mmCIF file of C-alpha atoms in Angstrom:
data_model
loop_
_atom_site.group_PDB
_atom_site.id
_atom_site.type_symbol
_atom_site.label_atom_id
_atom_site.label_comp_id
_atom_site.label_asym_id
_atom_site.label_seq_id
_atom_site.Cartn_x
_atom_site.Cartn_y
_atom_site.Cartn_z
ATOM 1 C CA MET A 1 -40.330 115.007 -16.992
ATOM 2 C CA ASP A 2 -41.521 114.537 -13.180
ATOM 3 C CA ARG A 3 -42.747 118.227 -13.434
ATOM 4 C CA PHE A 4 -44.609 117.614 -16.553
ATOM 5 C CA ARG A 5 -46.191 114.532 -14.676
ATOM 6 C CA MET A 6 -46.910 117.193 -11.827
ATOM 7 C CA ILE A 7 -48.571 119.598 -14.192
ATOM 8 C CA PHE A 8 -50.687 116.607 -15.564
ATOM 9 C CA GLN A 9 -51.607 115.484 -12.207
ATOM 10 C CA TYR A 10 -52.616 118.711 -11.294
ATOM 11 C CA PHE A 11 -54.372 119.658 -14.373
ATOM 12 C CA GLN A 12 -56.182 115.975 -13.993
ATOM 13 C CA SER A 13 -57.733 116.911 -10.095
ATOM 14 C CA ASN A 14 -58.599 120.097 -11.667
ATOM 15 C CA SER A 15 -60.674 119.948 -13.998
ATOM 16 C CA GLU A 16 -62.008 123.661 -13.617
ATOM 17 C CA SER A 17 -58.327 124.729 -14.538
ATOM 18 C CA VAL A 18 -58.789 122.244 -17.993
ATOM 19 C CA MET A 19 -62.248 124.229 -18.786
ATOM 20 C CA ASN A 20 -60.361 126.959 -17.829
ATOM 21 C CA GLY A 21 -57.530 126.502 -20.575
ATOM 22 C CA ILE A 22 -59.313 125.260 -22.996
ATOM 23 C CA CYS A 23 -61.256 127.954 -22.826
ATOM 24 C CA GLY A 24 -58.613 130.215 -23.688
ATOM 25 C CA LEU A 25 -56.969 128.152 -26.191
ATOM 26 C CA LEU A 26 -59.927 128.270 -27.949
ATOM 27 C CA ALA A 27 -59.666 131.901 -27.802
ATOM 28 C CA LEU A 28 -56.334 132.028 -29.015
ATOM 29 C CA ALA A 29 -57.219 129.900 -32.481
ATOM 30 C CA THR A 30 -60.135 132.010 -32.983
ATOM 31 C CA VAL A 31 -57.351 135.076 -33.250
ATOM 32 C CA LYS A 32 -54.841 133.052 -35.201
ATOM 33 C CA ILE A 33 -58.235 131.564 -37.442
ATOM 34 C CA TYR A 34 -59.346 134.943 -38.209
ATOM 35 C CA THR A 35 -55.492 136.525 -39.163
ATOM 36 C CA CYS A 36 -55.089 133.267 -41.265
ATOM 37 C CA LEU A 37 -58.331 133.454 -43.054
ATOM 38 C CA ASP A 38 -58.152 135.600 -46.352
ATOM 39 C CA PHE A 39 -61.425 137.261 -46.365
ATOM 40 C CA SER A 40 -62.731 138.072 -49.792
ATOM 41 C CA CYS A 41 -66.063 139.890 -50.191
ATOM 42 C CA PRO A 42 -67.638 139.193 -53.855
ATOM 43 C CA CYS A 43 -68.415 142.178 -53.820
ATOM 44 C CA LEU A 44 -71.992 141.363 -55.583
ATOM 45 C CA PRO A 45 -75.325 142.831 -54.601
ATOM 46 C CA HIS A 46 -77.137 140.035 -53.532
ATOM 47 C CA TYR A 47 -73.820 138.327 -52.066
ATOM 48 C CA ASN A 48 -72.296 141.051 -49.471
ATOM 49 C CA MET A 49 -74.801 140.501 -47.393
ATOM 50 C CA ALA A 50 -74.539 136.615 -46.583
ATOM 51 C CA TYR A 51 -71.015 136.423 -47.240
ATOM 52 C CA GLY A 52 -69.688 139.114 -44.716
ATOM 53 C CA LEU A 53 -72.856 137.943 -42.282
ATOM 54 C CA GLY A 54 -71.467 134.606 -42.650
ATOM 55 C CA ILE A 55 -68.149 135.278 -41.751
ATOM 56 C CA MET A 56 -69.340 137.076 -38.250
ATOM 57 C CA PHE A 57 -71.502 134.254 -37.365
ATOM 58 C CA VAL A 58 -71.389 130.949 -38.923
ATOM 59 C CA PRO A 59 -67.791 130.150 -37.126
ATOM 60 C CA PRO A 60 -69.208 131.473 -33.532
ATOM 61 C CA ILE A 61 -71.967 128.633 -33.751
ATOM 62 C CA ALA A 62 -69.039 126.004 -34.521
ATOM 63 C CA LEU A 63 -66.793 127.794 -31.797
ATOM 64 C CA PHE A 64 -69.214 127.209 -28.622
ATOM 65 C CA PHE A 65 -70.727 124.072 -29.991
ATOM 66 C CA CYS A 66 -66.476 122.948 -29.707
ATOM 67 C CA GLY A 67 -66.283 124.349 -26.215
ATOM 68 C CA PHE A 68 -69.752 122.799 -25.618
ATOM 69 C CA ILE A 69 -68.029 119.719 -27.200
ATOM 70 C CA LEU A 70 -64.647 119.628 -25.354
ATOM 71 C CA ASN A 71 -66.017 120.352 -21.607
ATOM 72 C CA ARG A 72 -66.220 117.661 -19.727
ATOM 73 C CA GLN A 73 -68.690 118.493 -17.518
ATOM 74 C CA SER A 74 -71.226 118.745 -20.123
ATOM 75 C CA LEU A 75 -71.739 115.279 -20.799
ATOM 76 C CA VAL A 76 -71.482 114.791 -16.927
ATOM 77 C CA MET A 77 -74.698 117.425 -16.736
ATOM 78 C CA LEU A 78 -76.318 116.063 -19.307
ATOM 79 C CA GLU A 79 -76.597 112.053 -17.791
ATOM 80 C CA GLU A 80 -77.516 114.028 -14.503
ATOM 81 C CA TRP A 81 -80.224 115.138 -16.331
ATOM 82 C CA ARG A 82 -81.429 112.238 -17.895
ATOM 83 C CA ARG A 83 -80.877 109.995 -15.115
ATOM 84 C CA PRO A 84 -83.547 107.846 -13.754
ATOM 85 C CA GLN A 85 -84.762 109.435 -10.154
ATOM 86 C CA GLY A 86 -83.399 106.238 -8.186
ATOM 87 C CA HIS A 87 -82.516 106.613 -4.438
ATOM 88 C CA ARG A 88 -81.213 109.744 -5.366
ATOM 89 C CA ARG A 89 -83.354 112.724 -5.758
ATOM 90 C CA LYS A 90 -82.255 115.718 -8.568
ATOM 91 C CA ASP A 91 -81.334 118.903 -7.779
ATOM 92 C CA GLN A 92 -82.215 121.684 -10.394
ATOM 93 C CA ALA A 93 -80.480 123.922 -9.175
ATOM 94 C CA VAL A 94 -76.989 122.359 -9.451
ATOM 95 C CA ILE A 95 -78.343 121.082 -13.101
ATOM 96 C CA ARG A 96 -78.757 124.656 -13.711
ATOM 97 C CA TYR A 97 -75.342 125.734 -12.272
ATOM 98 C CA MET A 98 -74.050 123.725 -14.349
ATOM 99 C CA CYS A 99 -75.015 124.852 -17.491
ATOM 100 C CA CYS A 100 -74.873 128.081 -16.468
ATOM 101 C CA SER A 101 -70.909 127.537 -15.766
ATOM 102 C CA ILE A 102 -70.953 125.192 -19.287
ATOM 103 C CA MET A 103 -72.390 127.898 -20.952
ATOM 104 C CA GLN A 104 -70.616 130.653 -19.818
ATOM 105 C CA ARG A 105 -66.941 128.740 -20.704
ATOM 106 C CA ALA A 106 -68.161 127.773 -24.382
ATOM 107 C CA MET A 107 -68.733 131.419 -25.351
ATOM 108 C CA VAL A 108 -65.926 132.765 -25.003
ATOM 109 C CA ALA A 109 -64.144 131.745 -28.271
ATOM 110 C CA PRO A 110 -67.453 132.767 -30.059
ATOM 111 C CA VAL A 111 -67.470 136.780 -28.606
ATOM 112 C CA VAL A 112 -63.583 136.361 -28.928
ATOM 113 C CA TRP A 113 -64.359 136.237 -33.203
ATOM 114 C CA ILE A 114 -66.913 138.828 -32.944
ATOM 115 C CA VAL A 115 -65.101 141.582 -31.250
ATOM 116 C CA VAL A 116 -62.198 140.526 -33.041
ATOM 117 C CA THR A 117 -63.992 140.459 -36.784
ATOM 118 C CA LEU A 118 -65.940 144.431 -35.914
ATOM 119 C CA LEU A 119 -62.882 145.603 -34.414
ATOM 120 C CA ASP A 120 -61.409 144.797 -37.774
ATOM 121 C CA GLY A 121 -64.061 146.041 -39.896
ATOM 122 C CA LYS A 122 -64.041 143.836 -42.990
ATOM 123 C CA CYS A 123 -67.241 142.138 -42.351
ATOM 124 C CA LEU A 124 -69.438 144.601 -41.904
ATOM 125 C CA ILE A 125 -67.989 146.818 -44.429
ATOM 126 C CA CYS A 126 -68.349 143.867 -47.082
ATOM 127 C CA ALA A 127 -72.097 142.445 -45.622
ATOM 128 C CA PHE A 128 -73.748 146.942 -45.753
ATOM 129 C CA SER A 129 -71.763 148.455 -48.173
ATOM 130 C CA GLY A 130 -74.316 148.288 -50.338
ATOM 131 C CA SER A 131 -77.035 149.768 -47.868
ATOM 132 C CA VAL A 132 -75.334 152.866 -47.723
ATOM 133 C CA ASP A 133 -77.207 155.830 -48.244
ATOM 134 C CA PRO A 134 -75.207 157.249 -51.710
ATOM 135 C CA LYS A 135 -76.797 160.636 -50.697
ATOM 136 C CA LYS A 136 -74.173 161.262 -47.988
ATOM 137 C CA PHE A 137 -71.239 160.745 -50.086
ATOM 138 C CA VAL A 138 -69.445 162.985 -52.665
ATOM 139 C CA GLY A 139 -69.131 161.058 -55.269
ATOM 140 C CA PHE A 140 -72.372 159.022 -55.345
ATOM 141 C CA ALA A 141 -74.921 161.944 -55.267
ATOM 142 C CA ASN A 142 -74.752 162.588 -59.175
ATOM 143 C CA ALA A 143 -75.112 159.040 -60.296
ATOM 144 C CA SER A 144 -78.922 157.294 -60.753
ATOM 145 C CA LEU A 145 -80.200 154.789 -58.013
ATOM 146 C CA ALA A 146 -79.226 151.498 -59.941
ATOM 147 C CA GLN A 147 -75.493 153.244 -60.886
ATOM 148 C CA ALA A 148 -74.670 154.207 -57.512
ATOM 149 C CA GLN A 149 -76.001 150.501 -55.787
ATOM 150 C CA GLU A 150 -73.350 149.184 -57.915
ATOM 151 C CA MET A 151 -70.863 151.212 -57.410
ATOM 152 C CA LEU A 152 -71.313 150.829 -53.419
ATOM 153 C CA THR A 153 -70.872 147.035 -53.755
ATOM 154 C CA ARG A 154 -67.971 147.495 -55.070
ATOM 155 C CA VAL A 155 -66.459 149.712 -52.331
ATOM 156 C CA PRO A 156 -64.799 146.313 -50.168
ATOM 157 C CA CYS A 157 -62.602 145.255 -53.234
ATOM 158 C CA LYS A 158 -59.606 147.700 -53.084
ATOM 159 C CA GLU A 159 -58.325 146.432 -56.735
ATOM 160 C CA ASP A 160 -61.432 146.904 -58.615
ATOM 161 C CA GLU A 161 -60.547 149.214 -61.859
ATOM 162 C CA LEU A 162 -63.548 151.874 -61.105
ATOM 163 C CA MET A 163 -63.136 152.464 -57.378
ATOM 164 C CA ARG A 164 -59.141 151.856 -56.892
ATOM 165 C CA ASN A 165 -58.896 155.649 -56.845
ATOM 166 C CA SER A 166 -62.029 156.364 -55.661
ATOM 167 C CA THR A 167 -62.322 158.528 -52.244
ATOM 168 C CA SER A 168 -66.191 158.329 -52.026
ATOM 169 C CA ARG A 169 -64.681 154.264 -51.802
ATOM 170 C CA ARG A 170 -62.272 155.206 -48.944
ATOM 171 C CA ALA A 171 -65.483 157.435 -47.338
ATOM 172 C CA VAL A 172 -67.601 154.714 -47.029
ATOM 173 C CA SER A 173 -65.476 152.209 -46.043
ATOM 174 C CA ARG A 174 -63.693 154.757 -43.051
ATOM 175 C CA TYR A 175 -67.988 155.100 -42.557
ATOM 176 C CA LEU A 176 -68.192 151.587 -42.269
ATOM 177 C CA ARG A 177 -65.732 150.623 -40.376
ATOM 178 C CA CYS A 178 -65.756 153.252 -37.880
ATOM 179 C CA TRP A 179 -69.506 151.564 -36.489
ATOM 180 C CA SER A 180 -67.687 148.558 -36.597
ATOM 181 C CA GLN A 181 -65.326 149.175 -34.343
ATOM 182 C CA ALA A 182 -67.543 151.383 -32.099
ATOM 183 C CA LEU A 183 -70.270 148.292 -31.950
ATOM 184 C CA GLY A 184 -66.735 145.917 -30.925
ATOM 185 C CA TRP A 185 -65.760 148.025 -28.135
ATOM 186 C CA SER A 186 -69.462 148.778 -26.974
ATOM 187 C CA ILE A 187 -69.433 144.832 -26.885
ATOM 188 C CA VAL A 188 -66.128 144.975 -24.769
ATOM 189 C CA LEU A 189 -67.310 147.112 -22.440
ATOM 190 C CA ILE A 190 -70.463 145.981 -21.957
ATOM 191 C CA LEU A 191 -68.917 142.477 -20.591
ATOM 192 C CA ILE A 192 -66.098 143.947 -18.933
ATOM 193 C CA ILE A 193 -69.133 145.927 -16.595
ATOM 194 C CA ALA A 194 -70.988 142.763 -16.656
ATOM 195 C CA VAL A 195 -68.017 140.850 -15.552
ATOM 196 C CA PHE A 196 -67.437 143.710 -12.675
ATOM 197 C CA LEU A 197 -71.246 143.556 -11.712
ATOM 198 C CA ALA A 198 -70.924 140.063 -11.324
ATOM 199 C CA ARG A 199 -67.502 139.873 -9.122
ATOM 200 C CA TRP A 200 -68.765 142.024 -6.975
ATOM 201 C CA LEU A 201 -72.268 142.330 -6.139
ATOM 202 C CA THR A 202 -72.265 138.717 -5.383
ATOM 203 C CA PRO A 203 -71.304 138.940 -2.436
ATOM 204 C CA CYS A 204 -73.517 141.119 -1.146
ATOM 205 C CA PHE A 205 -76.015 138.553 -1.538
ATOM 206 C CA SER A 206 -76.393 134.994 0.220
ATOM 207 C CA GLN A 207 -73.960 133.081 -0.495
ATOM 208 C CA ALA A 208 -74.794 129.943 1.153
ATOM 209 C CA ALA A 209 -76.561 129.064 -2.246
ATOM 210 C CA LEU A 210 -74.417 129.300 -3.836
ATOM 211 C CA LEU A 211 -72.145 127.223 -1.682
ATOM 212 C CA GLN A 212 -74.437 124.296 -2.026
ATOM 213 C CA THR A 213 -74.652 124.245 -5.841
ATOM 214 C CA ARG A 214 -71.035 124.413 -6.570
ATOM 215 C CA HIS A 215 -70.493 121.986 -3.806
ATOM 216 C CA TRP A 216 -72.670 119.759 -5.377
ATOM 217 C CA SER A 217 -71.663 120.493 -8.717
ATOM 218 C CA ASN A 218 -68.233 119.345 -7.917
ATOM 219 C CA TYR A 219 -69.644 116.525 -5.962
ATOM 220 C CA ILE A 220 -70.850 114.933 -9.149
ATOM 221 C CA ASP A 221 -67.933 115.589 -11.824
ATOM 222 C CA ILE A 222 -65.428 113.762 -8.318
ATOM 223 C CA GLU A 223 -68.325 111.157 -8.058
ATOM 224 C CA GLN A 224 -67.889 109.848 -11.917
ATOM 225 C CA LYS A 225 -64.148 110.461 -11.954
ATOM 226 C CA ILE A 226 -63.967 107.995 -8.907
ATOM 227 C CA PHE A 227 -66.692 105.961 -10.609
ATOM 228 C CA GLU A 228 -64.825 105.658 -13.631
ATOM 229 C CA GLU A 229 -61.347 105.035 -12.075
ATOM 230 C CA THR A 230 -62.938 102.040 -10.013
ATOM 231 C CA CYS A 231 -64.733 100.822 -13.049
ATOM 232 C CA CYS A 232 -60.746 101.012 -14.948
ATOM 233 C CA GLU A 233 -58.945 98.984 -11.749
ATOM 234 C CA HIS A 234 -61.526 96.230 -11.409
ATOM 235 C CA SER A 235 -61.395 96.140 -15.367
ATOM 236 C CA ARG A 236 -57.924 96.032 -14.778
ATOM 237 C CA LEU A 237 -58.228 92.679 -12.024
ATOM 238 C CA PHE A 238 -60.790 91.001 -14.162
ATOM 239 C CA ALA A 239 -58.635 91.110 -17.167
ATOM 240 C CA HIS A 240 -55.891 89.609 -15.249
ATOM 241 C CA GLN A 241 -57.391 87.119 -13.769
ATOM 242 C CA CYS A 242 -58.847 85.825 -17.118
ATOM 243 C CA ILE A 243 -55.762 85.803 -18.178
ATOM 244 C CA LEU A 244 -54.560 83.678 -15.304
ATOM 245 C CA HIS A 245 -56.769 81.678 -16.085
ATOM 246 C CA PHE A 246 -56.290 81.377 -19.862
ATOM 247 C CA PHE A 247 -52.662 80.726 -19.300
ATOM 248 C CA GLU A 248 -52.539 77.695 -16.711
ATOM 249 C CA SER A 249 -52.799 74.787 -19.079
ATOM 250 C CA MET A 250 -50.188 76.798 -20.714
ATOM 251 C CA ARG A 251 -47.757 77.410 -17.930
ATOM 252 C CA LYS A 252 -45.389 75.115 -18.947
ATOM 253 C CA GLU A 253 -45.238 75.944 -21.924
ATOM 254 C CA ILE A 254 -44.427 79.102 -21.246
ATOM 255 C CA ARG A 255 -41.866 78.349 -18.226
ATOM 256 C CA GLN A 256 -39.583 76.900 -21.193
ATOM 257 C CA HIS A 257 -39.394 80.273 -23.045
ATOM 258 C CA SER A 258 -38.430 81.730 -20.540
ATOM 259 C CA PHE A 259 -41.614 84.220 -19.886
ATOM 260 C CA ILE A 260 -42.325 85.329 -17.040
ATOM 261 C CA LEU A 261 -45.747 84.543 -16.212
ATOM 262 C CA PRO A 262 -47.067 87.655 -13.676
ATOM 263 C CA THR A 263 -47.940 85.906 -10.163
ATOM 264 C CA GLU A 264 -51.320 86.196 -8.851
ATOM 265 C CA LYS A 265 -51.482 88.691 -6.279
ATOM 266 C CA GLU A 266 -52.766 87.724 -2.688
ATOM 267 C CA GLY A 267 -56.339 89.117 -2.184
ATOM 268 C CA GLU A 268 -57.041 90.071 -5.609
ATOM 269 C CA GLU A 269 -60.048 88.368 -5.819
ATOM 270 C CA ASP A 270 -61.157 90.739 -2.647
ATOM 271 C CA LEU A 271 -60.366 92.926 -4.514
ATOM 272 C CA LEU A 272 -62.670 92.056 -7.381
ATOM 273 C CA ARG A 273 -65.166 92.828 -4.761
ATOM 274 C CA GLY A 274 -67.502 89.491 -5.258
ATOM 275 C CA ILE A 275 -68.212 90.714 -9.026
ATOM 276 C CA THR A 276 -66.332 87.956 -11.156
ATOM 277 C CA ASP A 277 -68.342 87.362 -14.219
ATOM 278 C CA HIS A 278 -69.749 89.359 -17.126
ATOM 279 C CA ASP A 279 -73.619 89.331 -16.192
ATOM 280 C CA GLN A 280 -72.198 90.661 -12.555
ATOM 281 C CA VAL A 281 -70.432 93.265 -13.993
ATOM 282 C CA ASN A 282 -73.428 94.362 -16.387
ATOM 283 C CA LYS A 283 -75.856 94.415 -13.517
ATOM 284 C CA LEU A 284 -73.583 96.730 -11.275
ATOM 285 C CA LEU A 285 -73.142 99.632 -14.610
ATOM 286 C CA GLU A 286 -77.305 99.185 -14.872
ATOM 287 C CA MET A 287 -78.064 99.877 -11.191
ATOM 288 C CA TRP A 288 -75.482 102.397 -11.154
ATOM 289 C CA TYR A 289 -77.540 104.149 -13.609
ATOM 290 C CA TYR A 290 -81.119 103.197 -12.695
ATOM 291 C CA GLU A 291 -80.586 103.836 -8.887
ATOM 292 C CA LYS A 292 -77.935 105.872 -7.690
ATOM 293 C CA PRO A 293 -77.188 105.600 -3.529
ATOM 294 C CA PRO A 294 -78.233 107.990 -1.567
ATOM 295 C CA LEU A 295 -76.205 110.441 -0.542
ATOM 296 C CA ASP A 296 -75.951 109.243 3.147
ATOM 297 C CA VAL A 297 -73.069 107.212 4.219
ATOM 298 C CA SER A 298 -73.933 107.338 7.896
ATOM 299 C CA GLN A 299 -75.013 103.969 8.034
ATOM 300 C CA VAL A 300 -72.242 101.310 9.000
ATOM 301 C CA THR A 301 -73.806 98.717 6.472
ATOM 302 C CA HIS A 302 -74.978 99.189 3.147
ATOM 303 C CA ARG A 303 -76.637 97.591 0.660
ATOM 304 C CA HIS A 304 -74.872 96.082 -1.899
ATOM 305 C CA PRO A 305 -76.222 97.143 -5.575
ATOM 306 C CA LEU A 306 -76.195 93.600 -6.713
ATOM 307 C CA GLY A 307 -78.323 92.404 -3.373
ATOM 308 C CA GLN A 308 -75.867 91.645 -1.160
ATOM 309 C CA GLU A 309 -75.039 93.265 2.078
ATOM 310 C CA ARG A 310 -71.572 94.572 3.035
ATOM 311 C CA SER A 311 -69.912 93.505 5.603
ATOM 312 C CA ALA A 312 -67.838 95.815 8.111
ATOM 313 C CA PRO A 313 -64.343 96.413 7.119
ATOM 314 C CA PRO A 314 -61.797 94.143 8.195
ATOM 315 C CA TRP A 315 -60.392 96.969 10.711
ATOM 316 C CA ALA A 316 -64.045 97.569 12.572
ATOM 317 C CA GLY A 317 -63.219 94.570 14.761
ATOM 318 C CA SER A 318 -59.930 95.686 16.020
ATOM 319 C CA CYS A 319 -60.958 99.289 16.405
ATOM 320 C CA ASN A 320 -63.890 98.028 18.822
ATOM 321 C CA ALA A 321 -61.889 96.032 20.475
ATOM 322 C CA ARG A 322 -59.352 98.648 21.056
ATOM 323 C CA SER A 323 -62.472 101.310 21.855
ATOM 324 C CA LYS A 324 -63.985 98.574 24.403
ATOM 325 C CA PHE A 325 -60.306 97.893 26.107
ATOM 326 C CA THR A 326 -59.926 101.570 26.409
ATOM 327 C CA GLN A 327 -62.888 101.947 28.378
ATOM 328 C CA HIS A 328 -62.662 99.096 30.597
ATOM 329 C CA THR A 329 -59.187 101.138 31.453
ATOM 330 C CA HIS A 330 -60.404 103.992 32.579
ATOM 331 C CA VAL A 331 -63.582 102.544 34.579
#
């Protein structure tokens, strides 16, 4: 159980690993869905191409949107793109970097689907069997154009009585399957070369801008996570205080029924950071969206989002006194 908890905490803290895992699962699910798909070409002149190309390109579009939706950074990127300027300027380079990263991960499953369908060849045979030149094949050369067209549209149907034992049907199928597999392996080769060049040529250029955009894109994601965790902690404390106040009048009855009422923790009011009602919480969330604080933590005191100045931490006084004492002893 502890091992699973450690694995869960690792993936929770490393969003990039989570996204890579989701991309891998979508790719595996893509292959599994295609192998379980009952491909049945209609073998009709006006429907073969629509069915074949639809099976080839419609599921990748759905998988692309699934990858975009499941990626947590897509929502963070949209929020960063659409948020008001406030006290923090928006860096377009960071937004472009996040968008490219999201697109790359979302394109994995669609590309896998298209490559698998091309290597299998059924979709291309169904879509383009009626577009083959009948003069290239002996069995269709002596037939009229209408008859040849009708026979070519029935090439994907192996069970058809007219085409069951036809050598011309097998020749057309092999011809189209060769083109389909050649196209599929070409896409695989192009992708491998593109990834190779991206990996090996990137260090040849200046890494400063890339490191900066990668750092601030990770910062935006981590900041959003910490803000949500802080809001959850505040909500828990806020709910605890409300429940304690609600049950204050019923404390005696609760004790008589042997219920254990949680005692109010010392300093819990301070953990609420002075935000103790509904309007203040709404005001805080509104100002977080419209006026995010600047990326500058060099000052000791900051202006509180609700207009109150935040005091120095409680250990600051002891630290200052200790530093003065050490300076006095050195003198």
